């Protein structure tokens, strides 16, 4: 893969950007100023989306007001999977280009993705009680998301278990890439097996089955949670950069500045 | 506004227990996700500060990999 990539004719600017992006210091210095803006936008979107969803959207004609859990359940479930895909992409970049930054992102995403997966399972479980009459059922969708949680936890455990950071990174990358097989299983589980879980609310090809007053706040919350995820991953990766580069001159200088 | 009173808003048509537990849990997890990286960052600076102070007190050159890539 690297062989093919290196032989393609990339414009010089793109090639330079790619190499610069691999530098942890570049990442640390570039993304720092983004954080407050991303955080403010996330707060605004989630604030509006949540208040709208909780107080202004009409109740569902079958589920009543319990459907309002959708405004946090869907963003959490979406990010649980998007986080995993991001981790697997970083795994490919690490294995092919040996980019240290990719490993730092991978290490940061694992606990954050696990948190969103837990949140998706927990809110789904709470929602299941009034809707299906049970907190838990071994349904295809729920079971495959539980496997996603175990994959996240497995990757976190693997990283702790291997002492040499390079070897740990490679092992996590391989596990992350192999585990991607679970993502289409989650996606299609509602079509392949008899399931209680309702199909997706949004799709690229057709209009949502809800009126805009119900799906607009969901869209706002999905966007807001995306930004929130980005804030957390960026902050986490910046800290990871400092930890792993603590012996370099620029990090020591940074620590001295912080002291003053 | 979909609800006539604040009491009705809290009751969520009898589903208040489920709705509010979900939102509370989300608030907790989201706060943790945002605070955890900052907390790690602060701890890192505290540790490094201690290390640098000890090194300065001993009058030593702080150990820095001078050949570490500057990129």
Short mmCIF file of C-alpha atoms in Angstrom, two decimals:
data_model
loop_
_atom_site.label_atom_id
_atom_site.label_comp_id
_atom_site.label_asym_id
_atom_site.label_seq_id
_atom_site.Cartn_x
_atom_site.Cartn_y
_atom_site.Cartn_z
CA UNK A 1 0.00 0.00 0.00
CA UNK A 2 2.79 2.36 0.93
CA UNK A 3 4.60 1.32 -2.26
CA UNK A 4 1.62 2.35 -4.38
CA UNK A 5 1.12 5.54 -2.42
CA UNK A 6 4.74 6.60 -2.78
CA UNK A 7 4.69 6.00 -6.53
CA UNK A 8 1.61 8.08 -7.19
CA UNK A 9 2.34 11.60 -8.37
CA UNK A 10 1.08 13.81 -5.59
CA UNK A 11 1.32 17.56 -5.87
CA UNK A 12 4.27 18.81 -3.80
CA UNK A 13 2.03 20.88 -1.54
CA UNK A 14 -0.10 17.88 -0.59
CA UNK A 15 2.95 15.74 0.07
CA UNK A 16 4.43 18.38 2.34
CA UNK A 17 1.12 18.81 4.18
CA UNK A 18 0.94 15.05 4.78
CA UNK A 19 4.44 14.99 6.26
CA UNK A 20 3.81 18.02 8.41
CA UNK A 21 0.56 16.50 9.67
CA UNK A 22 2.55 13.54 10.94
CA UNK A 23 4.44 15.80 13.31
CA UNK A 24 3.07 15.73 16.87
CA UNK A 25 4.41 19.21 17.53
CA UNK A 26 2.61 20.58 14.48
CA UNK A 27 -0.61 19.00 15.73
CA UNK A 28 -0.16 20.41 19.23
CA UNK A 29 0.48 23.95 18.05
CA UNK A 30 -2.10 24.03 15.25
CA UNK A 31 -5.10 22.58 17.04
CA UNK A 32 -4.72 24.52 20.31
CA UNK A 33 -6.57 27.66 19.10
CA UNK A 34 -9.38 25.57 17.57
CA UNK A 35 -10.55 24.12 20.87
CA UNK A 36 -12.49 27.08 22.37
CA UNK A 37 -14.36 27.69 19.09
CA UNK A 38 -15.27 24.05 18.66
CA UNK A 39 -16.38 23.85 22.28
CA UNK A 40 -18.54 26.99 21.96
CA UNK A 41 -20.20 25.69 18.77
CA UNK A 42 -20.82 22.30 20.42
CA UNK A 43 -22.40 23.93 23.48
CA UNK A 44 -24.66 26.08 21.30
CA UNK A 45 -25.82 23.18 19.09
CA UNK A 46 -26.39 20.77 21.97
CA UNK A 47 -28.06 23.47 24.06
CA UNK A 48 -30.57 24.37 21.35
CA UNK A 49 -31.07 20.77 20.23
CA UNK A 50 -31.67 19.43 23.73
CA UNK A 51 -34.05 22.19 24.89
CA UNK A 52 -35.96 21.89 21.62
CA UNK A 53 -36.08 18.11 21.81
CA UNK A 54 -37.12 18.01 25.47
CA UNK A 55 -39.62 20.85 25.61
CA UNK A 56 -40.82 21.84 22.13
CA UNK A 57 -40.93 18.72 19.96
CA UNK A 58 -44.35 17.01 20.05
CA UNK A 59 -44.60 13.58 21.71
CA UNK A 60 -44.46 10.46 19.56
CA UNK A 61 -47.95 9.09 18.86
CA UNK A 62 -46.95 5.58 19.97
CA UNK A 63 -44.15 6.07 22.47
CA UNK A 64 -45.33 9.31 24.08
CA UNK A 65 -42.61 11.37 25.74
CA UNK A 66 -40.13 8.52 26.23
CA UNK A 67 -39.08 8.97 22.57
CA UNK A 68 -37.21 12.12 23.70
CA UNK A 69 -34.35 9.81 24.67
CA UNK A 70 -33.64 9.61 20.92
CA UNK A 71 -31.96 13.05 21.07
CA UNK A 72 -29.06 11.60 23.05
CA UNK A 73 -29.25 7.93 22.12
CA UNK A 74 -28.74 8.40 18.37
CA UNK A 75 -25.74 10.79 18.64
CA UNK A 76 -24.09 8.49 21.18
CA UNK A 77 -24.64 5.37 19.06
CA UNK A 78 -23.43 7.17 15.95
CA UNK A 79 -20.23 8.37 17.63
CA UNK A 80 -19.58 4.95 19.14
CA UNK A 81 -19.25 3.62 15.59
CA UNK A 82 -17.61 6.69 14.02
CA UNK A 83 -15.00 6.64 16.81
CA UNK A 84 -14.22 3.02 16.07
CA UNK A 85 -13.81 3.70 12.34
CA UNK A 86 -11.53 6.64 13.14
CA UNK A 87 -9.45 4.35 15.36
CA UNK A 88 -9.18 1.73 12.59
CA UNK A 89 -8.14 4.35 10.02
CA UNK A 90 -5.44 5.54 12.43
CA UNK A 91 -4.41 1.89 12.75
CA UNK A 92 -3.91 1.65 8.98
CA UNK A 93 -1.95 4.92 8.94
CA UNK A 94 0.24 3.67 11.79
CA UNK A 95 0.96 0.31 10.17
CA UNK A 96 1.60 1.71 6.69
CA UNK A 97 3.39 5.00 7.39
CA UNK A 98 4.61 4.45 10.98
CA UNK A 99 3.07 7.82 11.84
CA UNK A 100 3.45 8.33 15.61
CA UNK A 101 0.61 10.86 15.69
CA UNK A 102 -1.82 8.19 14.43
CA UNK A 103 -0.93 6.02 17.42
CA UNK A 104 -1.53 8.94 19.80
CA UNK A 105 -4.98 9.56 18.29
CA UNK A 106 -5.74 5.84 18.51
CA UNK A 107 -4.79 5.74 22.20
CA UNK A 108 -7.00 8.77 22.89
CA UNK A 109 -10.07 7.64 20.93
CA UNK A 110 -10.34 4.23 22.64
CA UNK A 111 -11.65 5.40 26.05
CA UNK A 112 -13.77 8.18 24.50
CA UNK A 113 -15.37 5.77 22.03
CA UNK A 114 -15.93 3.27 24.83
CA UNK A 115 -17.69 5.98 26.84
CA UNK A 116 -20.05 6.75 23.93
CA UNK A 117 -20.70 3.04 23.39
CA UNK A 118 -21.57 2.65 27.06
CA UNK A 119 -23.84 5.69 26.80
CA UNK A 120 -25.60 4.28 23.71
CA UNK A 121 -26.19 0.97 25.49
CA UNK A 122 -27.32 2.60 28.73
CA UNK A 123 -29.73 5.10 27.18
CA UNK A 124 -31.03 2.38 24.86
CA UNK A 125 -31.60 0.12 27.81
CA UNK A 126 -33.48 2.80 29.76
CA UNK A 127 -35.52 3.57 26.65
CA UNK A 128 -36.27 -0.12 26.18
CA UNK A 129 -38.13 -0.41 29.48
CA UNK A 130 -41.13 1.81 28.64
CA UNK A 131 -41.06 0.91 24.92
CA UNK A 132 -40.37 -2.83 24.80
CA UNK A 133 -41.14 -3.67 28.43
CA UNK A 134 -37.59 -4.79 29.24
CA UNK A 135 -34.26 -3.20 30.06
CA UNK A 136 -32.24 -5.82 28.23
CA UNK A 137 -32.79 -8.33 25.47
CA UNK A 138 -30.23 -10.36 23.50
CA UNK A 139 -31.22 -8.73 20.27
CA UNK A 140 -28.88 -8.62 17.23
CA UNK A 141 -28.41 -4.84 17.34
CA UNK A 142 -27.86 -4.66 21.07
CA UNK A 143 -25.53 -7.65 21.13
CA UNK A 144 -23.39 -6.29 18.29
CA UNK A 145 -23.06 -2.94 20.08
CA UNK A 146 -22.07 -4.80 23.26
CA UNK A 147 -19.34 -6.51 21.19
CA UNK A 148 -18.24 -3.03 20.07
CA UNK A 149 -17.85 -2.06 23.74
CA UNK A 150 -15.77 -5.19 24.38
CA UNK A 151 -13.60 -4.37 21.35
CA UNK A 152 -12.91 -0.90 22.77
CA UNK A 153 -12.13 -2.33 26.21
CA UNK A 154 -9.97 -5.04 24.63
CA UNK A 155 -7.92 -2.45 22.74
CA UNK A 156 -7.48 -0.38 25.91
CA UNK A 157 -6.40 -3.48 27.83
CA UNK A 158 -4.00 -4.56 25.09
CA UNK A 159 -2.27 -1.19 25.17
CA UNK A 160 -1.75 -1.46 28.93
CA UNK A 161 -0.58 -5.05 28.71
CA UNK A 162 2.27 -4.48 26.24
CA UNK A 163 5.18 -2.58 27.63
CA UNK A 164 6.98 -1.34 24.50
CA UNK A 165 4.88 1.51 23.07
CA UNK A 166 5.68 0.68 19.42
CA UNK A 167 4.64 -2.95 19.84
CA UNK A 168 1.52 -1.91 21.79
CA UNK A 169 0.54 0.53 19.04
CA UNK A 170 0.93 -2.09 16.33
CA UNK A 171 -1.03 -4.72 18.26
CA UNK A 172 -3.87 -2.24 18.93
CA UNK A 173 -3.87 -1.21 15.27
CA UNK A 174 -4.29 -4.82 14.13
CA UNK A 175 -7.09 -5.48 16.62
CA UNK A 176 -8.83 -2.23 15.63
CA UNK A 177 -8.64 -3.08 11.92
CA UNK A 178 -9.90 -6.65 12.39
CA UNK A 179 -12.74 -5.40 14.59
CA UNK A 180 -14.08 -3.13 11.85
CA UNK A 181 -15.99 -6.18 10.59
CA UNK A 182 -18.39 -5.51 13.48
CA UNK A 183 -19.43 -2.09 12.12
CA UNK A 184 -21.43 -3.34 9.08
CA UNK A 185 -22.87 -6.04 11.35
CA UNK A 186 -24.19 -3.30 13.67
CA UNK A 187 -25.50 -1.33 10.71
CA UNK A 188 -27.36 -4.18 9.03
CA UNK A 189 -28.34 -6.12 12.15
CA UNK A 190 -31.78 -4.51 12.04
CA UNK A 191 -32.31 -5.79 8.48
CA UNK A 192 -30.67 -9.23 8.69
CA UNK A 193 -32.26 -10.53 11.87
CA UNK A 194 -35.65 -10.28 13.47
CA UNK A 195 -35.17 -7.45 15.88
CA UNK A 196 -37.06 -5.17 18.20
CA UNK A 197 -34.84 -2.25 17.33
CA UNK A 198 -36.31 0.33 15.00
CA UNK A 199 -34.50 1.09 11.72
CA UNK A 200 -32.36 4.19 11.22
CA UNK A 201 -34.00 7.59 11.59
CA UNK A 202 -31.80 9.30 9.01
CA UNK A 203 -30.69 7.98 5.67
CA UNK A 204 -28.88 9.68 2.83
CA UNK A 205 -31.35 8.56 0.19
CA UNK A 206 -34.79 9.24 1.65
CA UNK A 207 -36.53 11.86 3.73
CA UNK A 208 -36.94 11.11 7.46
CA UNK A 209 -40.25 9.60 8.53
CA UNK A 210 -40.60 12.33 11.17
CA UNK A 211 -41.75 15.93 10.76
CA UNK A 212 -38.93 18.54 10.81
CA UNK A 213 -39.95 19.76 14.28
CA UNK A 214 -38.95 16.30 15.55
CA UNK A 215 -35.85 15.57 13.46
CA UNK A 216 -34.25 19.02 13.35
CA UNK A 217 -33.28 18.95 17.05
CA UNK A 218 -31.86 15.47 16.46
CA UNK A 219 -29.74 16.81 13.63
CA UNK A 220 -28.51 19.66 15.85
CA UNK A 221 -27.59 17.22 18.59
CA UNK A 222 -25.79 14.86 16.21
CA UNK A 223 -23.72 17.78 14.90
CA UNK A 224 -23.13 19.10 18.42
CA UNK A 225 -22.02 15.70 19.75
CA UNK A 226 -19.66 15.41 16.78
CA UNK A 227 -17.98 18.66 17.76
CA UNK A 228 -17.90 17.58 21.39
CA UNK A 229 -16.20 14.36 20.34
CA UNK A 230 -13.71 16.40 18.30
CA UNK A 231 -12.94 18.65 21.30
CA UNK A 232 -12.30 15.66 23.51
CA UNK A 233 -10.15 13.81 20.96
CA UNK A 234 -8.11 16.93 20.17
CA UNK A 235 -7.52 17.76 23.84
CA UNK A 236 -6.72 14.14 24.64
CA UNK A 237 -4.29 13.83 21.73
CA UNK A 238 -2.57 17.08 22.68
CA UNK A 239 -1.98 15.71 26.17
CA UNK A 240 -0.78 12.41 24.69
CA UNK A 241 1.68 14.39 22.51
CA UNK A 242 3.10 16.11 25.60
CA UNK A 243 3.41 12.84 27.52
CA UNK A 244 5.20 10.96 24.76
CA UNK A 245 7.41 13.88 23.69
CA UNK A 246 8.26 14.99 27.23
CA UNK A 247 11.98 14.54 26.70
CA UNK A 248 12.16 16.83 23.68
CA UNK A 249 13.35 20.41 23.89
CA UNK A 250 10.08 22.02 22.81
CA UNK A 251 8.02 20.26 25.50
CA UNK A 252 10.54 21.08 28.23
CA UNK A 253 10.47 24.72 27.14
CA UNK A 254 6.68 24.62 27.23
CA UNK A 255 6.76 23.29 30.81
CA UNK A 256 9.08 26.12 31.84
CA UNK A 257 6.73 28.67 30.31
CA UNK A 258 3.78 27.15 32.13
CA UNK A 259 5.71 27.47 35.38
CA UNK A 260 6.12 31.22 35.04
CA UNK B 1 -43.92 24.76 24.03
CA UNK B 2 -45.30 21.26 24.23
CA UNK B 3 -46.04 21.26 27.97
CA UNK B 4 -48.55 23.39 29.88
CA UNK B 5 -46.69 23.53 33.19
CA UNK B 6 -43.27 22.81 34.63
CA UNK B 7 -44.74 19.90 36.56
CA UNK B 8 -45.96 18.32 33.35
CA UNK B 9 -42.55 18.89 31.79
CA UNK B 10 -40.92 16.98 34.66
CA UNK B 11 -43.50 14.19 34.48
CA UNK B 12 -42.90 13.63 30.72
CA UNK B 13 -46.32 12.03 30.35
CA UNK B 14 -45.47 9.41 32.97
CA UNK B 15 -42.06 8.64 31.43
CA UNK B 16 -40.12 11.20 33.46
CA UNK B 17 -38.12 8.55 35.29
CA UNK B 18 -36.68 7.11 32.05
CA UNK B 19 -36.16 10.40 30.25
CA UNK B 20 -34.43 12.16 33.15
CA UNK B 21 -32.21 9.20 34.03
CA UNK B 22 -31.04 9.05 30.40
CA UNK B 23 -30.24 12.75 30.31
CA UNK B 24 -28.53 12.69 33.71
CA UNK B 25 -26.35 9.77 32.65
CA UNK B 26 -25.45 11.58 29.44
CA UNK B 27 -24.49 14.70 31.37
CA UNK B 28 -22.19 12.64 33.61
CA UNK B 29 -20.48 10.76 30.75
CA UNK B 30 -20.08 13.90 28.62
CA UNK B 31 -18.56 15.83 31.54
CA UNK B 32 -16.12 13.00 32.13
CA UNK B 33 -15.15 12.94 28.44
CA UNK B 34 -14.40 16.68 28.53
CA UNK B 35 -12.69 16.83 31.92
CA UNK B 36 -10.50 13.73 31.61
CA UNK B 37 -8.07 15.12 28.97
CA UNK B 38 -7.76 18.43 30.85
CA UNK B 39 -7.15 16.66 34.13
CA UNK B 40 -4.40 14.50 32.54
CA UNK B 41 -2.86 17.61 31.02
CA UNK B 42 -2.76 19.42 34.37
CA UNK B 43 -1.21 16.42 36.07
CA UNK B 44 1.44 16.24 33.35
CA UNK B 45 2.46 19.88 33.86
CA UNK B 46 2.57 19.40 37.64
CA UNK B 47 4.85 16.38 37.30
CA UNK B 48 7.14 18.10 34.82
CA UNK B 49 7.29 21.20 36.96
CA UNK B 50 8.42 19.05 39.88
CA UNK B 51 11.01 17.30 37.75
CA UNK B 52 12.41 20.56 36.38
CA UNK B 53 12.51 22.15 39.84
CA UNK B 54 14.44 19.22 41.27
CA UNK B 55 16.86 19.31 38.36
CA UNK B 56 17.39 23.08 38.77
CA UNK B 57 17.94 22.74 42.51
CA UNK B 58 20.67 20.21 41.89
CA UNK B 59 22.16 22.60 39.36
CA UNK B 60 21.99 19.91 36.73
CA UNK B 61 21.39 20.22 33.10
CA UNK B 62 17.84 19.04 32.52
CA UNK B 63 18.06 15.85 30.58
CA UNK B 64 16.84 16.52 27.12
CA UNK B 65 17.40 14.36 24.12
CA UNK B 66 19.34 16.90 22.14
CA UNK B 67 19.20 14.69 19.09
CA UNK B 68 15.43 14.25 19.31
CA UNK B 69 13.76 15.37 16.12
CA UNK B 70 12.71 18.98 16.37
CA UNK B 71 9.71 18.53 14.11
#
